[in-house]
mmCIF file of C-alpha atoms in Angstrom:
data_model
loop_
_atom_site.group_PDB
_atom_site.id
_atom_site.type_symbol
_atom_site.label_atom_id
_atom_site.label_comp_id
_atom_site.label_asym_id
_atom_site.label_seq_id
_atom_site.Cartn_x
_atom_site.Cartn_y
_atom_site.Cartn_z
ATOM 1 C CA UNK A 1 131.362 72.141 215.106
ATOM 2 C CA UNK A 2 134.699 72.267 216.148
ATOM 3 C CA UNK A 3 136.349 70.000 213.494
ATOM 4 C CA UNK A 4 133.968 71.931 210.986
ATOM 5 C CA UNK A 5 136.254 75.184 211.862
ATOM 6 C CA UNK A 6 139.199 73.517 212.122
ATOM 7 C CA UNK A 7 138.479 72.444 208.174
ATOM 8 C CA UNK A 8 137.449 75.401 207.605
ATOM 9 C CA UNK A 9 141.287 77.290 208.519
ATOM 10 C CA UNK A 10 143.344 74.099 206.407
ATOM 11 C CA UNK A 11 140.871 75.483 203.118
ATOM 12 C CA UNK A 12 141.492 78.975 204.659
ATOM 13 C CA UNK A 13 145.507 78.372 204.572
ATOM 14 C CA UNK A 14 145.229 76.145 201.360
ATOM 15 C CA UNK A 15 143.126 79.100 199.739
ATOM 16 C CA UNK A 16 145.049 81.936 200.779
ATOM 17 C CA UNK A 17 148.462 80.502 201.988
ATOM 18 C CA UNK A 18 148.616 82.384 205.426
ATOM 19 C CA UNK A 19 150.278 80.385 207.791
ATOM 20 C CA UNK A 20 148.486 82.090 210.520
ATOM 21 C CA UNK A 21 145.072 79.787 209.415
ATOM 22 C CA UNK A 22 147.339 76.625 209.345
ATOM 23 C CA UNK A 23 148.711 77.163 213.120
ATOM 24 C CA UNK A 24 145.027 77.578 214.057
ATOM 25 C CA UNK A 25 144.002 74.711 212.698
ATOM 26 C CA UNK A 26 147.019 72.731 213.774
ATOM 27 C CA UNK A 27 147.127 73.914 217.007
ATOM 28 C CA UNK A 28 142.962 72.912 217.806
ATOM 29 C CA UNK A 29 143.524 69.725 216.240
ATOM 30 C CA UNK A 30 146.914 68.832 218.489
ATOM 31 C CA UNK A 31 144.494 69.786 221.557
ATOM 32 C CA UNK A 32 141.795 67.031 219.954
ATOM 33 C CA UNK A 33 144.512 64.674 219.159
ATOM 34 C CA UNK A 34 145.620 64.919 222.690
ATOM 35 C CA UNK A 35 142.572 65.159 225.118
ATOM 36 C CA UNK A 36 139.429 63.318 222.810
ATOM 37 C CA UNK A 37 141.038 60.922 221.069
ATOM 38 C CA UNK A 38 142.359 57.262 222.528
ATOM 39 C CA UNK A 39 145.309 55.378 221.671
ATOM 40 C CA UNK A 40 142.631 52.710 219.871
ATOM 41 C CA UNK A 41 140.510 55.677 218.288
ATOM 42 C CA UNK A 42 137.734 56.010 220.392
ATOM 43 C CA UNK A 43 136.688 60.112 220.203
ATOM 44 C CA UNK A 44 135.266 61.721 223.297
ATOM 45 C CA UNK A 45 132.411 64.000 222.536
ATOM 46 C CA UNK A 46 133.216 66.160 225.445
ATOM 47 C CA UNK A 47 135.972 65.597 227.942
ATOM 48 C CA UNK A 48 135.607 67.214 231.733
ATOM 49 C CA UNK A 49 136.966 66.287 235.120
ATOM 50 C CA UNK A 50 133.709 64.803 236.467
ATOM 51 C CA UNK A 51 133.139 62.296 233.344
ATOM 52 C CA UNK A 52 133.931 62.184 229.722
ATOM 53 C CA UNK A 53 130.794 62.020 227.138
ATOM 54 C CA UNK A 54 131.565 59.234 224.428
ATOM 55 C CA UNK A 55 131.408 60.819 220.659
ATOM 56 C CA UNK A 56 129.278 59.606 218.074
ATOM 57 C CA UNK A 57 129.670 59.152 214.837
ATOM 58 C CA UNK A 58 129.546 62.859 213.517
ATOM 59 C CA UNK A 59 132.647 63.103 215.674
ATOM 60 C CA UNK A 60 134.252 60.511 214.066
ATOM 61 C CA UNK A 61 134.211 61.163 210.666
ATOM 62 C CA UNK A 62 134.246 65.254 210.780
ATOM 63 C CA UNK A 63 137.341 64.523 213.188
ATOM 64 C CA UNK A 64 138.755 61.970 210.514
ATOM 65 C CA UNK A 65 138.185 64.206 207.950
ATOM 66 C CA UNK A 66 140.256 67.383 209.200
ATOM 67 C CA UNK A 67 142.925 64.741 209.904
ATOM 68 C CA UNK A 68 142.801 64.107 206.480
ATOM 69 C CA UNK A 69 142.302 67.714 205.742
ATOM 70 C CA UNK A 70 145.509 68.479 207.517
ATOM 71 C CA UNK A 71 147.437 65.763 206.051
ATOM 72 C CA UNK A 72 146.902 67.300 202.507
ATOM 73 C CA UNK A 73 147.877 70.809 203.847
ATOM 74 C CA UNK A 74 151.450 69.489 205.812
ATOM 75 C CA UNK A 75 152.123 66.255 204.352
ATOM 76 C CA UNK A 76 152.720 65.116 208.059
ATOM 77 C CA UNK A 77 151.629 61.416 208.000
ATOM 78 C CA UNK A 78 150.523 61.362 211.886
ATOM 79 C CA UNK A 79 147.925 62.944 210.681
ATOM 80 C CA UNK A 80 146.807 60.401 208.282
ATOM 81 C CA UNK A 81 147.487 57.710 210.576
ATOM 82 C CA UNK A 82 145.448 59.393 213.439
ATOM 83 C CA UNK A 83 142.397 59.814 210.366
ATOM 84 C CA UNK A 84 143.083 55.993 209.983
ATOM 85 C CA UNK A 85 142.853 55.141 213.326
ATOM 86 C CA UNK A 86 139.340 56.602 214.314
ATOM 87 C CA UNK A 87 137.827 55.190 211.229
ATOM 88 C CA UNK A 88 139.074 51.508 212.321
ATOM 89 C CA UNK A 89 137.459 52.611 215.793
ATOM 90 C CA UNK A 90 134.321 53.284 213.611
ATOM 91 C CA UNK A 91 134.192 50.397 211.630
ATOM 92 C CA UNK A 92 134.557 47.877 214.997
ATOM 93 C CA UNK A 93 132.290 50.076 216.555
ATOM 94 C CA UNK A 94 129.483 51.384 214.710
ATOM 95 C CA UNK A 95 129.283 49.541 211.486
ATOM 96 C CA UNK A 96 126.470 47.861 210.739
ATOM 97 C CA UNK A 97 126.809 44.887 208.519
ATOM 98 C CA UNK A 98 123.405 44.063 207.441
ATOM 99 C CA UNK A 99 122.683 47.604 205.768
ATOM 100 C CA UNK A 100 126.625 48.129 204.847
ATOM 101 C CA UNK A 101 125.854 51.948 207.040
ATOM 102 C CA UNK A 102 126.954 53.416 210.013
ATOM 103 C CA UNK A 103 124.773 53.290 213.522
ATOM 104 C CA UNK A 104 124.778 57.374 214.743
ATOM 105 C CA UNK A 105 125.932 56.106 218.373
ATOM 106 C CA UNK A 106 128.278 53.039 219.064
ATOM 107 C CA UNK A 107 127.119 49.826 219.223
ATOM 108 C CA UNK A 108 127.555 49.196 222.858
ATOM 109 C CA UNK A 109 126.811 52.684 223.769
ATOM 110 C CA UNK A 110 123.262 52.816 224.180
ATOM 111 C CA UNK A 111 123.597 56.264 224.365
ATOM 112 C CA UNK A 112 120.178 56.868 221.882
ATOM 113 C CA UNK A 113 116.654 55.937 221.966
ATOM 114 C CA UNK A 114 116.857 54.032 219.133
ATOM 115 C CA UNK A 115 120.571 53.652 216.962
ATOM 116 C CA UNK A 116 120.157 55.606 214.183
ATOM 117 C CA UNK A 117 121.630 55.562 210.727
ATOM 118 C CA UNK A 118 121.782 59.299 209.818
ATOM 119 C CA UNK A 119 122.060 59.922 205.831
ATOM 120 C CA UNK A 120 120.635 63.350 204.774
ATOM 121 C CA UNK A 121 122.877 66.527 204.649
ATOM 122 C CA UNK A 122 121.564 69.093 206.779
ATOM 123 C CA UNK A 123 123.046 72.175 208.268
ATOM 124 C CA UNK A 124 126.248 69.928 208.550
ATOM 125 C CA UNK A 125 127.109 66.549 206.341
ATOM 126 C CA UNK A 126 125.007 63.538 207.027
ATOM 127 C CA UNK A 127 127.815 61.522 209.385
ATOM 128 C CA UNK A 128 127.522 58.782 207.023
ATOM 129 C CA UNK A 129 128.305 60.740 203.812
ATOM 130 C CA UNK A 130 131.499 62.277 205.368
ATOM 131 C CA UNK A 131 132.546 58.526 206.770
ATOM 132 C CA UNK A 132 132.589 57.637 203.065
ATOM 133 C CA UNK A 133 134.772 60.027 201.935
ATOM 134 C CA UNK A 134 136.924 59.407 204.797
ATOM 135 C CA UNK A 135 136.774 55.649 203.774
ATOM 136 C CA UNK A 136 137.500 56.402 199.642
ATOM 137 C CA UNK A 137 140.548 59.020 200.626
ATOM 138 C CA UNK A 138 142.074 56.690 203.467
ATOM 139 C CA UNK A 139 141.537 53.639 201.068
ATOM 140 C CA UNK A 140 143.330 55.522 198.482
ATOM 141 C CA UNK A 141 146.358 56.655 200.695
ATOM 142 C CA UNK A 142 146.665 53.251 202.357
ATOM 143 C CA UNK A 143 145.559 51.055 199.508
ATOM 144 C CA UNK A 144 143.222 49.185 201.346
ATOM 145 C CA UNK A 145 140.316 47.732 198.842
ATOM 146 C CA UNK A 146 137.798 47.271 202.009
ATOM 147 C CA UNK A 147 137.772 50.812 203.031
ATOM 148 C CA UNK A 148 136.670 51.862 199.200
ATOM 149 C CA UNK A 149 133.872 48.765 198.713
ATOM 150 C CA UNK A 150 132.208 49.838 201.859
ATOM 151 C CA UNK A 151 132.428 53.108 201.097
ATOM 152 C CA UNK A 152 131.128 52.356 197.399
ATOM 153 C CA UNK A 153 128.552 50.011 198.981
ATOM 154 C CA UNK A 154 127.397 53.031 201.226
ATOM 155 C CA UNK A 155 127.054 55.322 198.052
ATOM 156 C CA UNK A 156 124.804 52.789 196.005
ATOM 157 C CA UNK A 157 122.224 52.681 199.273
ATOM 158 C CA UNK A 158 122.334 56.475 199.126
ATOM 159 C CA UNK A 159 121.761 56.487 195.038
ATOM 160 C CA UNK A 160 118.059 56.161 195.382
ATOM 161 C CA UNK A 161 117.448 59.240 197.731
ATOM 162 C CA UNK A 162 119.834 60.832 195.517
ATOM 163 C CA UNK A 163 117.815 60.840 192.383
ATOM 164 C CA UNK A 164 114.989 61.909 194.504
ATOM 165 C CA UNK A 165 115.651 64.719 196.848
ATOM 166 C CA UNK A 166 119.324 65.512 195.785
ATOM 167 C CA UNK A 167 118.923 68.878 198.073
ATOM 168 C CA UNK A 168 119.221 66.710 201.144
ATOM 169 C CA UNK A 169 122.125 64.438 200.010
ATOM 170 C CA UNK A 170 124.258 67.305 198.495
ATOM 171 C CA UNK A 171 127.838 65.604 200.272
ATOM 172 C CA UNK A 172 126.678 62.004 198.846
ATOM 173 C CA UNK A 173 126.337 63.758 195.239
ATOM 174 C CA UNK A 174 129.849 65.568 195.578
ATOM 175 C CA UNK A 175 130.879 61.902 196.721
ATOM 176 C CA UNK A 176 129.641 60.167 193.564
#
């Protein structure tokens, strides 16, 4: 939810050009970029004194994508390099090969009953249909082929539920 808002003040600033929206935004993401997020990527779900709750991957890519988001809105590149680095974190961590998708908790984590591959757009984007934007815009920026076939590959599993219940898979149809 909170990367949702902080998106939601870079549009605000890049709709109505008050700077107020982009220090918001800039401000809560300096406080994730320095408390949730590793040197190698990993996100933290929720941090505390006693222990630290790993994220999974809705964290990820909603905090890849206001990285991204922010990057548009400054042209500061430690943004896009901080986008970058949680989606490698994501791709060593959560990617599963056989199905070309993304597990909902890490690999190693455990952390569910049974590792989920979340697809359908609900209240907030299906994980895995804002992980392939991410994957298409950093692939772009970086020119890195890999990110945009996964990312591609992800899209033609999706294109079936697509034609079917499009109401459900509204970010993978806004991807295609």
């Amino acid at each position: 939810w909170n990367a949702l808002c902080i998106s939601a003040y870079v549009n605000a600033f890049r709709t109505f050009g008050e700077e107020a929206f982009l220090e918001k935004a800039i401000g809560a993401a300096n406080y994730f970029k320095n408390n949730s997020v590793s040197a190698d990527g990993e996100v933290l779900r929720m941090v505390r004194k006693s222990s630290n709750i790993p994220g999974f991957l809705d964290d990820y890519s909603l905090l890849a994508q206001v990285f991204i988001d922010l990057y548009q809105a400054t042209f500061d590149e430690k943004w896009l390099i901080l986008s970058q680095r949680i989606t490698d974190y994501t791709l060593r961590h959560f990617y599963d090969e056989s199905s070309g998708m993304f597990f909902y908790s890490g690999l190693e984590e455990g952390g569910t009953i049974s590792n989920k591959i979340e697809t359908s757009d609900n209240v907030i984007p299906a994980s895995n249909s804002v992980l392939a934007k991410v994957l298409v815009q950093l692939g772009l920026y970086f020119d890195k082929e890999d990110y945009t076939e996964k990312a591609e590959h992800m899209l033609k599993n999706m294109l079936p539920q697509l034609d079917r219940n499009t109401a459900f898979h509204s970010n993978w149809a806004d991807l295609l």
